[in-house]
Every structure is written in structure tokens, then in C-alpha cells.
Amino acid sequence: MAAHIRRRLRKGATTTAVAAAAVAALAASQAPAATLSEGSGGGDPQAAGEDTASAGTDGAATGNSPYYTDLPPLVTPDKPGSSSNLPAAGRAEAGIPATILAAYKQAEQTVATTDPTCRLPWQLLAAIGKVESGQARGGRVDANGTASPRILGPALNGQGFALIKDTDGGAYDGDAVHDRAVGPMQFIPSTWASWGQDANGDGRKDPNNIYDAALAAGRYLCANDRDLAVSADLDKAVLSYNRSTEYLNTVRSWLSYYQRGTHEVPDGAGTLPTTPSTPVPTLPGPRPGSGPSVTPSPKPSPSKPAGKPSPSPSKPGGGSTSPTPKPPTPPTGEPTPPAETFGSLENAGTGPLRATAGGTFDERVSVRARNALGAPLAKAPVTFTVTGDTGTLFAGGKKTVTVRTGADGTATAPELRAGEKAGEFTVTAAAGIGRPRTLTYAATVTARQADAIARTDDKELVATSGEKFTDAVTVRATFKDAVAPGVAVTATMVKDRLGVIDNDKGPYFEDEAGKPVRTLTGLTTDADGKLRLPDIHAAGDAGTYLLRLTTEGGGSIVVELTVKASAETAPEEPETPKATETPKAVKP
């Protein structure tokens, strides 16, 4: 009979009265909380074709932690209709604290915008909230919707519960040894790390805040393209929250009850459930009148604080099978959430990255992180890395920096300082763990520029062939009338003033080996924008020669070099011919 009733409840086809009565009958029979067997498939993400990555530890958002098993009354709160038709003095069980109710309805509206095909009803969130935390302990929340004090489940230490070792360093649950379910919707930290939301706009994803937790629960239930208006999908969603048939039946009962009508009550005035589902050890041998190995769920003491119970499993004669867990030490400061699951990483408006050597880039690299539903992802770490040999670094002299996203999901890297070497490099932004999302930006460092270059004096440059020019050529480069330091200058001997034709004759420079060269590169201006050219050697025939100097940025100047003939090469004076002597007559 019980199995038959369970099947009817899973199909969601019974009325509220029948459903409630049926589950009440199950509870009265003292049947133990049944966790789905490996072969059942109903709540097993793999067996049901679900994505295990989205289903939390062991396929459950709560880690299969305890929950309340109280059922709605057999009498429906009112005839079918909207909550506005219900009198304020309606049944206490139908009343939902004002802030809690507002959070559920806000979550329904938000999900309807981002995932309309899910068709999430707020009453499902209310049903889960009732079973998980008694609507945040009857609405004990502050003005921002944060539970006060925090709602923490028992340590999931394998002693009567699942064994889940710490995944958050105690940031959410105050326990650095084992995880605990946290907040009004009782997320375990590892699931919250992937599904946490900031629904109240305070820049934090807080599992103890009912607005954040309700939206996270709504999106979790809608995972894997579920349509919650379809009974089978709704069952999968609820079972992904806690893999227990009793849990499914209890949530189903409250869902149907709330769909019949509910009303708002003041925060702190909600009705608290009393019966926990904490599993107990199976006693050896059959118990009289209860069938083989059947044990009842323990009842909490009336003086036990409201909220998620954390009793240790009972043993015969009272006592406990394990020590009572110590209250967790509240974490200090703002918790640092674990790495988030990313949906995408996109450019947040970064423009072209170009700068002159030694200068600062006007643009800063900015990215936006989004979750799988396209919503901005806050407080997510993004690592920016410079790759290349231009010498460019982030402010502070670092090649790699990590920045967390803000409330709008954006992260902006520090400003870039260009190196002295012109060329191209890349900036890569990476976020996410396991399968990180990356964006790569191309950037360019251009050489320092000068749009004008001129001699610092007007001395005539004259040298005798075979000697050096005694006066050095000194120039100053400027850019927009300002001194241009570090500008590259090229010096070339040319035949024409336009510098179109190089000259392979006449004056020359010497390279490091002392060989003649008529083009010099790699020359740069000093801090004052000045450049003194190396020695110039005069050679060739006497005459006027041209030296052209050009800069990056378009500056140029042509300098005249005059070569005079040396004394050794001067033409000799013609000798005066001697008088011709008259040959003497030869005597015969």
C-alpha cells in the first residue's frame, strides 16, 4: 500500500488532501527515510541522464543532509485562488514570512526572464524552504534578508550522515574539517561555489541570505533544461536537491498545499516544523510490531532551537553514538568564495592597445565574466598575463596579475607600461578552473617618435680629404615642440637632398671593426633629445657632400659636408723648360 501511494505522489496526480493523508500514513507507519538505491535512477543524475557536474555532491545540493518531515494539515488553507483571497487569520501553516515570500517570488520572476522554458513556480521554492529550514526558522532574517543567526546543518562527517570533507576552508560553514549545509535553502559549500547568486545586489553571494539562496535554488532546480511544469522533470529537480523518496513526497505535499493558497505573515512569526529526518542506526533483529530492521525517526526536544536540526543518531537507552558536534566558530571578515563555474568570458570594451616605447597605454584590458545563464559573475578571480619581448609590464613591474570581478562581473587589469623595445605582444585573460575561459588581446609598442630634428649650431663643416671633420655633427629631436628623448635616428650619406640615392663615395663613418660605412642605424637621442654623431672621415675628391638624418615620426634634416683637397693631392706646378743648347760642331 505504501509503495502504491509513493508512486501516486511522484506522479503528482493526487489532490492535496489525498497526498497529505498518504504521506502522513507513511510517516505514521514509521518507515525510515529511504535513500534511493543505486539502481532506482529516480534521483541519480547519471541514471536519469543528468549532468553530474550540476547536481552537487552525490547528486544532491544539500549533500543529502537532514530535513524536516512535518506535513501540511489535511484541511486545505482555502479554496483554490490567489493568496490575496486568504484571510490574514488563515491556517498558520499557510503563512509565509514577508521577506521569505518576497524572495521566492523575486526568484521566480528572475528565472522566468533568464530561463522561461523552466516554468519555475515560487511555491516549489517555498515547499523546499519549508522542508529545509522551516522558512528560515519562521522568518528570522534581518532587513537585507540574511538569516540571523546563521543556519547550519550538522557536520557531514559520515556518522549518521554523508561523509563530505571540507571544501571551503570553513568560509561558509565555519567548519574547516567537514562541510555542513548552510542557509535557508541548505546548500553545501561545494554546490554553492557553482550555483551561488547575488540576488539582492550587495555584491556578495551569501548562502545565508534568502534572496541569494532562493535564486540559486531556482536556477539549480532548472538545470539540464528541465521544464518544471512536467511532473517527471519536477521529480528529478527535487531529487537532485536531496536523494530521498520521503523528501520528494514531503516537498510535493507542501508544494500542492501552497498552490492552494498562502498568505503573508510578519518576519519571525512563521510556524516551525518539528520532526527531523536524521537517520538512526538500524538495531539488530526485528522490533515488535514494526517489521524487520525498521526504526522511527527521532523527535527533537521542544526546547531545541528552531532551524535545521543536528542531533546525533540515537542508540538504545538514550545517549549518542557519536560526540555532539561543537558549534562552529564564525569566520572573521568577509568569506572568500571558492572558484566559480564560468559560462563565458568576454571583452568589456577594451580598445586598441598601442603605446610609444617607455610610455603608458591609454587603454586598460577589461573583461566581463558570466555564468552559464548569462548573468554577471561577481568576485571571480581573473588572471592577466603579458607575453612578449618588448619589456612591457603591468604597473608595479609585474607580468602577471590577478583581479577579482566586481558586482557587474567585470575585472580590469592595472595599466600597462610599455617597454623600450618596439614590437608586438599579447595580454591574456584567463578565468575558471578545470576548463578555464581565455581571451587574448594583441598589443603594439611603437618606437619613440620625433617630428622634427635640427642642428644645435650652424658651423660650417669642412675637412681636408683624408682627415676627420674637426667639428662634430650635433642635433636635437623634438616631438610637437617638446624634447624627444630616446628617439631612433638614422644617418646616411646621400647624393640628393631628398635622400633617394645613397652615396658610396666621399665622407664616411667607421664601424666597430674600423671599416668605412656610409649608413648608421641604432642611434638614439639622449634625455635632452640630443645626439652627437660619431666621427666623420673626409675622403674622395674635393667638393660638397650631403648627410641626411631621419627620425621615427618623420623628422629629417640634410647637412652639408665640404671636402677640400689635401696638399699631397694638389696638382704640381709645371716645370720651366731649360734653354736648348746649340750642339757643338763636330770636327770632321
XYZ file of C-alpha atoms in Angstrom:
588
model
C 0.000 0.000 0.000
C 2.777 2.417 0.940
C 4.635 1.768 -2.298
C 1.441 2.353 -4.259
C 0.902 5.694 -2.561
C 4.508 6.728 -3.222
C 4.053 6.108 -6.936
C 0.938 8.248 -6.983
C 2.728 11.048 -5.158
C 5.684 11.011 -7.589
C 3.302 11.474 -10.476
C 1.842 14.492 -8.712
C -1.663 13.472 -9.713
C -3.353 13.359 -6.312
C -5.166 16.185 -4.613
C -3.663 17.940 -1.652
C -5.804 16.145 0.862
C -5.048 12.717 -0.553
C -1.337 13.495 -0.903
C -1.065 14.827 2.615
C -3.024 11.924 4.048
C -0.944 9.440 2.103
C 2.377 10.829 3.273
C 1.003 11.129 6.798
C 0.174 7.450 6.617
C 3.735 6.733 5.581
C 5.080 8.758 8.480
C 2.701 7.053 10.875
C 3.979 3.669 9.727
C 7.411 4.786 10.989
C 9.047 3.876 7.686
C 12.673 5.028 7.644
C 13.837 7.856 5.395
C 14.572 5.946 2.203
C 17.567 6.944 0.153
C 17.242 5.891 -3.471
C 19.077 2.718 -4.328
C 21.776 2.814 -6.986
C 19.529 1.101 -9.444
C 16.447 3.233 -8.912
C 17.511 6.023 -11.187
C 14.946 8.464 -9.881
C 17.381 10.763 -8.157
C 20.625 9.538 -9.630
C 21.848 12.180 -12.100
C 23.673 9.623 -14.186
C 20.806 7.168 -14.330
C 18.377 9.936 -15.146
C 20.526 11.329 -17.918
C 21.519 14.316 -15.793
C 24.773 16.212 -15.762
C 26.574 15.157 -12.612
C 28.553 18.384 -12.571
C 25.378 20.319 -11.947
C 23.972 18.079 -9.289
C 26.333 18.687 -6.389
C 27.992 16.149 -4.174
C 26.411 12.697 -4.540
C 23.824 14.251 -6.830
C 22.353 16.459 -4.082
C 22.594 20.189 -3.483
C 22.293 19.595 0.265
C 24.638 16.611 0.425
C 21.562 14.585 1.485
C 21.673 16.344 4.838
C 18.713 16.117 7.274
C 15.453 17.946 6.625
C 12.082 18.459 8.267
C 9.387 15.837 7.634
C 6.361 17.669 9.039
C 3.407 17.531 6.635
C 0.785 20.150 5.847
C -2.597 19.775 7.566
C -5.220 17.582 5.953
C -7.531 20.594 5.625
C -6.540 22.855 2.733
C -5.818 26.503 3.633
C -8.646 27.803 1.486
C -10.431 27.182 -1.758
C -8.188 27.440 -4.819
C -7.341 31.021 -5.560
C -4.722 33.710 -5.132
C -3.099 34.425 -1.806
C -4.888 37.767 -1.733
C -8.166 35.902 -1.161
C -6.879 34.323 2.027
C -7.767 35.927 5.350
C -4.878 37.054 7.494
C -6.120 34.657 10.170
C -5.884 31.632 7.807
C -4.191 28.434 8.950
C -0.792 29.159 10.476
C 0.922 26.570 8.280
C -0.111 28.529 5.177
C 1.572 31.708 6.380
C 4.990 32.541 4.925
C 7.126 35.320 6.475
C 7.044 38.501 4.393
C 10.738 38.695 3.425
C 10.911 34.968 2.689
C 7.814 35.129 0.490
C 9.198 38.187 -1.356
C 12.463 36.345 -2.037
C 10.662 33.324 -3.514
C 8.560 35.484 -5.803
C 11.553 37.563 -6.890
C 13.450 34.375 -7.753
C 10.504 33.134 -9.826
C 10.429 36.405 -11.803
C 14.212 36.431 -12.354
C 14.315 32.837 -13.583
C 11.288 33.490 -15.810
C 13.388 36.157 -17.536
C 16.617 34.163 -17.933
C 15.143 30.666 -18.373
C 11.443 30.966 -19.304
C 11.170 27.369 -20.524
C 11.838 26.104 -16.989
C 8.492 27.457 -15.694
C 9.670 27.578 -12.091
C 6.807 28.173 -9.593
C 7.690 30.120 -6.458
C 5.574 27.636 -4.491
C 8.220 24.959 -5.200
C 10.874 27.178 -3.603
C 8.509 27.715 -0.668
C 7.994 23.975 -0.303
C 11.730 23.290 -0.288
C 12.335 26.215 2.074
C 9.724 24.812 4.453
C 11.280 21.346 4.451
C 14.897 22.563 4.603
C 14.761 25.315 7.221
C 11.161 25.988 8.220
C 11.166 29.147 6.050
C 14.433 30.395 7.595
C 13.318 29.490 11.120
C 9.977 31.179 10.712
C 11.451 34.273 9.061
C 14.281 35.118 11.428
C 16.118 37.352 8.966
C 17.429 40.902 9.060
C 16.337 43.806 6.862
C 18.528 42.541 3.990
C 17.092 39.024 4.162
C 20.092 37.414 5.869
C 19.373 34.717 8.448
C 20.450 35.747 11.928
C 21.997 33.718 13.421
C 23.362 31.620 10.563
C 21.550 28.409 9.707
C 23.955 25.476 9.768
C 23.288 21.779 9.434
C 25.245 19.106 11.290
C 28.778 18.223 10.250
C 28.635 15.803 7.322
C 31.179 13.539 8.959
C 29.814 10.154 7.937
C 28.371 9.478 11.418
C 24.707 9.175 10.589
C 25.125 11.488 7.592
C 27.042 11.594 4.347
C 30.815 11.988 4.609
C 31.834 15.230 2.894
C 35.216 16.646 3.810
C 35.725 20.400 3.905
C 35.703 22.156 0.508
C 35.596 25.831 1.510
C 38.116 26.157 4.324
C 35.196 26.927 6.624
C 34.422 30.168 4.778
C 30.682 29.484 4.585
C 30.015 26.947 7.318
C 32.726 27.757 9.872
C 33.942 24.140 9.737
C 37.376 23.501 8.226
C 37.138 19.710 8.707
C 33.771 18.696 7.240
C 31.178 20.515 5.169
C 27.775 21.485 6.559
C 24.606 22.517 4.776
C 24.274 26.306 5.005
C 21.449 28.839 4.955
C 17.680 28.851 4.432
C 17.939 26.568 1.378
C 20.708 24.403 2.941
C 23.341 24.375 0.195
C 26.578 22.541 0.888
C 29.610 24.773 0.176
C 30.785 22.876 -2.926
C 27.383 23.297 -4.584
C 27.149 26.945 -3.545
C 30.543 27.557 -5.160
C 28.999 26.717 -8.542
C 25.427 27.961 -8.096
C 25.664 30.859 -5.627
C 23.920 34.077 -6.686
C 23.837 37.735 -5.662
C 20.115 38.450 -5.896
C 19.937 41.393 -3.502
C 22.666 43.412 -5.254
C 25.005 43.790 -2.276
C 27.996 42.422 -4.207
C 28.115 39.177 -2.204
C 26.860 35.660 -2.817
C 25.712 34.687 0.645
C 24.020 31.295 1.219
C 22.561 32.688 4.455
C 20.713 35.417 2.537
C 17.243 34.271 1.480
C 17.263 36.333 -1.738
C 20.611 34.880 -2.841
C 19.718 31.356 -1.727
C 16.238 31.347 -3.318
C 17.583 32.429 -6.724
C 20.404 29.882 -6.511
C 17.887 27.163 -5.670
C 15.658 28.195 -8.574
C 18.483 28.017 -11.087
C 19.731 24.748 -9.639
C 16.280 23.194 -9.990
C 16.082 24.385 -13.615
C 19.420 22.809 -14.604
C 19.684 20.355 -17.501
C 16.893 22.082 -19.458
C 14.193 20.901 -17.065
C 10.585 22.009 -17.525
C 9.150 22.029 -14.011
C 5.627 22.044 -15.371
C 6.349 18.459 -16.423
C 5.874 16.099 -13.477
C 8.867 13.882 -14.308
C 11.197 16.885 -14.582
C 9.903 18.309 -11.319
C 10.604 14.983 -9.573
C 14.163 14.941 -10.981
C 14.693 18.512 -9.792
C 13.525 17.817 -6.238
C 15.500 14.574 -6.036
C 18.620 16.417 -7.221
C 18.216 18.542 -4.101
C 18.043 15.570 -1.719
C 18.072 11.965 -2.917
C 15.278 10.581 -0.765
C 11.786 9.411 -1.725
C 10.486 10.675 1.615
C 11.994 14.079 0.802
C 10.301 14.111 -2.607
C 6.944 13.176 -1.095
C 7.208 15.773 1.656
C 8.173 18.567 -0.769
C 5.396 17.513 -3.135
C 2.867 17.752 -0.324
C 3.907 21.269 0.661
C 4.013 22.338 -2.991
C 0.417 21.238 -3.503
C -0.584 22.837 -0.216
C 0.959 26.218 -1.095
C -0.550 26.104 -4.590
C -3.954 26.009 -2.904
C -3.197 29.339 -1.324
C -0.966 31.065 1.196
C -0.676 34.405 2.926
C 1.999 36.691 4.254
C 2.873 36.848 7.938
C 5.407 39.121 9.682
C 9.032 38.041 9.711
C 9.719 35.864 12.731
C 6.084 34.808 13.031
C 6.200 31.685 10.848
C 5.321 28.209 12.092
C 8.320 25.977 12.721
C 8.366 22.290 11.788
C 9.403 19.806 14.452
C 10.216 16.395 13.003
C 13.703 15.874 11.570
C 14.735 13.188 9.119
C 18.034 12.465 10.822
C 18.789 8.810 10.104
C 19.334 6.463 13.039
C 21.398 3.268 13.227
C 19.454 0.096 12.442
C 19.026 -2.006 15.578
C 19.938 -5.709 15.319
C 16.946 -8.011 14.962
C 13.283 -7.159 14.345
C 11.377 -4.765 16.569
C 7.976 -5.860 17.855
C 5.183 -4.798 15.544
C 7.354 -2.915 13.092
C 8.765 -5.405 10.600
C 12.434 -6.186 10.076
C 15.042 -3.529 10.869
C 12.594 -0.621 10.961
C 13.435 2.334 13.183
C 11.469 5.537 13.776
C 12.837 8.990 13.102
C 13.747 10.711 16.396
C 11.684 13.591 17.684
C 13.550 16.695 18.814
C 13.168 18.164 22.236
C 10.639 21.054 22.393
C 13.429 23.232 23.752
C 15.686 22.556 20.766
C 16.424 25.723 18.771
C 14.416 26.169 15.615
C 16.002 25.565 12.224
C 17.948 22.715 10.699
C 18.351 20.072 13.486
C 21.686 18.473 14.137
C 21.034 15.655 16.658
C 23.359 12.708 16.851
C 21.792 9.337 15.980
C 20.111 7.775 18.995
C 21.069 4.413 20.389
C 19.138 2.114 22.742
C 18.830 3.515 26.229
C 19.398 7.083 25.105
C 22.851 8.552 24.755
C 24.593 9.043 21.427
C 26.677 7.040 19.005
C 28.992 9.979 18.444
C 30.033 13.162 20.254
C 27.766 16.148 19.938
C 29.275 18.499 17.331
C 30.688 21.729 18.764
C 29.175 24.952 17.462
C 31.279 26.200 14.533
C 33.441 29.245 15.087
C 32.066 32.125 12.974
C 34.551 33.163 10.295
C 36.118 36.590 10.613
C 35.818 39.144 7.851
C 34.125 38.592 4.528
C 34.356 34.986 3.284
C 36.272 34.375 0.116
C 34.139 32.129 -2.078
C 35.744 29.214 -3.908
C 36.415 29.391 -7.635
C 33.251 29.880 -9.657
C 31.974 27.858 -12.567
C 32.176 30.076 -15.630
C 29.828 30.317 -18.543
C 31.802 32.811 -20.614
C 34.474 35.489 -20.571
C 34.002 38.460 -22.871
C 35.636 41.747 -23.773
C 34.246 44.531 -21.605
C 35.064 47.352 -24.016
C 38.850 47.258 -24.295
C 40.028 49.420 -27.205
C 43.204 49.125 -29.338
C 46.305 48.621 -27.224
C 49.059 50.872 -28.612
C 51.715 52.924 -26.865
C 55.060 54.529 -27.584
C 58.118 52.879 -26.077
C 58.550 53.954 -22.464
C 55.024 55.342 -22.312
C 51.773 54.232 -20.668
C 48.948 52.588 -22.586
C 45.815 54.717 -22.652
C 43.589 51.609 -22.687
C 43.363 49.060 -19.861
C 42.382 45.458 -20.525
C 38.889 44.782 -19.184
C 36.816 41.580 -19.284
C 33.378 40.510 -18.071
C 32.676 37.069 -16.588
C 29.228 35.494 -16.903
C 27.719 32.328 -15.504
C 26.055 29.597 -17.562
C 22.809 31.585 -17.647
C 24.489 34.748 -18.894
C 24.299 36.664 -15.618
C 27.350 38.651 -14.415
C 29.658 36.637 -12.171
C 30.983 38.654 -9.208
C 34.125 38.072 -7.134
C 35.562 35.683 -9.707
C 39.393 35.728 -9.997
C 40.725 36.678 -13.447
C 44.441 36.334 -14.222
C 46.021 38.707 -16.745
C 49.396 37.775 -18.294
C 51.748 39.745 -20.589
C 53.605 37.651 -23.180
C 56.301 39.098 -25.456
C 59.799 40.621 -25.501
C 59.007 44.333 -25.687
C 59.660 44.782 -21.967
C 56.046 45.827 -21.332
C 54.781 45.199 -17.781
C 51.779 45.981 -15.642
C 52.084 48.869 -13.193
C 54.228 47.622 -10.343
C 56.599 45.780 -12.656
C 54.643 42.515 -12.906
C 53.988 40.321 -15.911
C 51.056 38.518 -14.235
C 48.325 39.954 -12.010
C 45.053 38.568 -10.654
C 41.968 40.746 -10.252
C 38.512 39.744 -8.954
C 35.397 40.735 -10.845
C 33.074 43.343 -9.398
C 29.323 43.148 -8.875
C 28.787 43.687 -12.611
C 31.122 40.797 -13.468
C 33.919 42.995 -14.831
C 37.610 42.840 -13.985
C 40.068 45.478 -15.199
C 43.818 44.900 -15.263
C 46.259 47.549 -13.978
C 47.634 49.959 -16.559
C 50.326 48.731 -18.917
C 53.761 50.395 -19.071
C 55.417 49.995 -22.483
C 58.973 48.696 -22.659
C 61.745 50.287 -24.668
C 61.661 47.760 -27.486
C 59.202 48.365 -30.300
C 57.139 45.376 -31.416
C 54.026 43.336 -30.708
C 52.991 41.383 -27.621
C 49.803 39.844 -26.158
C 47.775 40.140 -22.978
C 45.811 37.016 -21.990
C 42.923 36.978 -19.521
C 42.024 33.594 -18.007
C 39.320 32.603 -15.522
C 37.778 29.401 -14.268
C 39.103 26.067 -13.068
C 39.355 22.796 -14.942
C 38.329 24.251 -18.278
C 39.280 27.928 -17.980
C 37.897 30.554 -20.323
C 40.513 32.768 -22.003
C 40.654 35.974 -24.017
C 43.773 37.196 -25.845
C 44.420 40.825 -26.782
C 47.059 41.935 -29.327
C 49.114 44.976 -28.347
C 51.820 47.077 -30.016
C 54.722 49.129 -28.741
C 55.839 51.728 -31.269
C 59.254 53.377 -31.281
C 59.620 56.775 -29.685
C 58.950 59.499 -32.235
C 60.188 62.910 -33.255
C 58.537 65.053 -35.910
C 61.496 67.444 -36.195
C 65.264 67.342 -35.965
C 67.759 70.236 -36.274
C 71.414 71.026 -35.695
C 72.313 72.658 -32.432
C 74.734 75.086 -34.177
C 75.347 76.464 -37.665
C 79.083 75.941 -38.021
C 80.325 75.124 -41.472
C 81.531 71.540 -41.642
C 84.794 71.435 -43.576
C 87.585 68.866 -43.664
C 90.589 68.097 -45.809
C 90.407 64.844 -47.731
C 91.999 62.040 -45.745
C 91.324 63.698 -42.403
C 88.396 63.880 -39.929
C 85.916 66.686 -39.640
C 87.044 68.600 -36.600
C 83.575 69.834 -35.684
C 81.123 67.045 -34.710
C 77.583 66.989 -36.025
C 75.189 67.507 -33.100
C 71.358 67.538 -33.470
C 68.286 67.795 -31.230
C 64.991 65.943 -31.886
C 61.568 67.218 -30.818
C 58.011 65.928 -30.931
C 55.256 68.525 -31.036
C 57.848 71.090 -29.973
C 58.786 69.071 -26.889
C 62.120 67.398 -26.324
C 62.071 63.855 -27.739
C 64.387 61.565 -25.750
C 65.221 58.017 -26.791
C 64.262 58.556 -30.427
C 65.941 56.359 -33.040
C 67.948 58.285 -35.656
C 69.401 57.034 -38.941
C 72.361 58.812 -40.595
C 73.030 58.197 -44.317
C 75.391 59.723 -46.879
C 73.230 60.601 -49.905
C 73.629 62.080 -53.353
C 70.458 64.207 -53.363
C 68.691 66.321 -50.772
C 65.633 64.062 -50.819
C 67.834 61.191 -49.769
C 66.574 58.934 -52.514
C 70.032 57.852 -53.721
C 72.700 56.668 -51.320
C 76.259 57.784 -51.908
C 79.026 55.219 -51.957
C 81.752 57.790 -52.317
C 83.065 60.680 -50.255
C 82.851 61.063 -46.435
C 82.180 58.013 -44.277
C 81.809 56.691 -40.723
C 83.698 53.742 -39.300
C 82.124 50.605 -37.834
C 83.457 48.783 -34.795
C 85.999 46.996 -36.947
C 87.253 50.272 -38.374
C 85.791 49.648 -41.788
C 84.190 52.516 -43.722
C 80.317 52.654 -43.646
C 78.082 55.351 -45.031
C 74.868 54.467 -43.144
C 74.488 54.309 -39.366
C 71.454 52.881 -37.553
C 70.711 52.313 -33.869
C 71.492 55.892 -32.930
C 69.205 57.375 -30.249
C 68.767 60.784 -28.713
C 69.660 61.300 -25.057
C 67.439 62.525 -22.226
C 67.647 66.050 -23.654
C 66.725 64.876 -27.140
C 70.290 65.448 -28.352
C 72.513 63.246 -30.488
C 76.214 63.699 -31.254
C 77.251 61.740 -34.332
C 80.447 59.667 -34.387
C 83.489 60.997 -36.204
C 83.108 61.605 -39.930
C 86.100 60.933 -42.173
C 86.662 63.063 -45.259
C 87.524 61.168 -48.412
C 87.262 61.417 -52.127
C 87.541 64.336 -54.397
C 87.124 67.845 -53.168
C 83.544 69.023 -53.206
C 80.285 69.257 -51.277
C 78.649 66.105 -49.959
C 75.285 65.506 -48.233
C 74.451 63.748 -44.959
C 70.763 63.021 -44.232
C 69.438 62.291 -40.735
C 65.908 60.909 -40.197
C 63.877 60.038 -37.095
C 60.950 57.766 -36.245
C 57.987 60.055 -36.613
C 59.036 61.857 -39.788
C 61.708 64.316 -38.697
C 64.594 64.823 -41.144
C 67.480 67.151 -41.893
C 70.201 67.352 -44.605
C 73.665 68.509 -43.567
C 76.355 69.736 -45.996
C 79.874 68.392 -45.694
C 82.701 70.149 -47.557
C 85.828 68.248 -48.504
C 88.958 70.142 -49.516
C 91.812 68.631 -51.414
C 94.916 67.864 -49.400
C 98.421 69.294 -50.205
C 99.636 65.876 -51.279
C 96.965 65.568 -53.869
C 97.258 69.177 -55.139
C 98.373 69.389 -58.808
C 102.134 70.070 -59.296
C 103.352 73.327 -60.829
C 104.669 72.734 -64.388
C 108.492 72.921 -64.604
C 110.037 75.791 -66.644
C 111.753 74.264 -69.658
C 115.559 74.877 -69.868
C 117.077 76.723 -72.845
C 118.160 74.377 -75.547
C 121.843 74.305 -76.037
C 123.198 74.610 -79.550
C 125.034 71.445 -80.298
C 128.693 71.921 -80.953
C 130.016 71.302 -84.395
C 131.905 68.140 -84.752
C 135.106 68.429 -86.475
C 135.495 66.175 -89.314
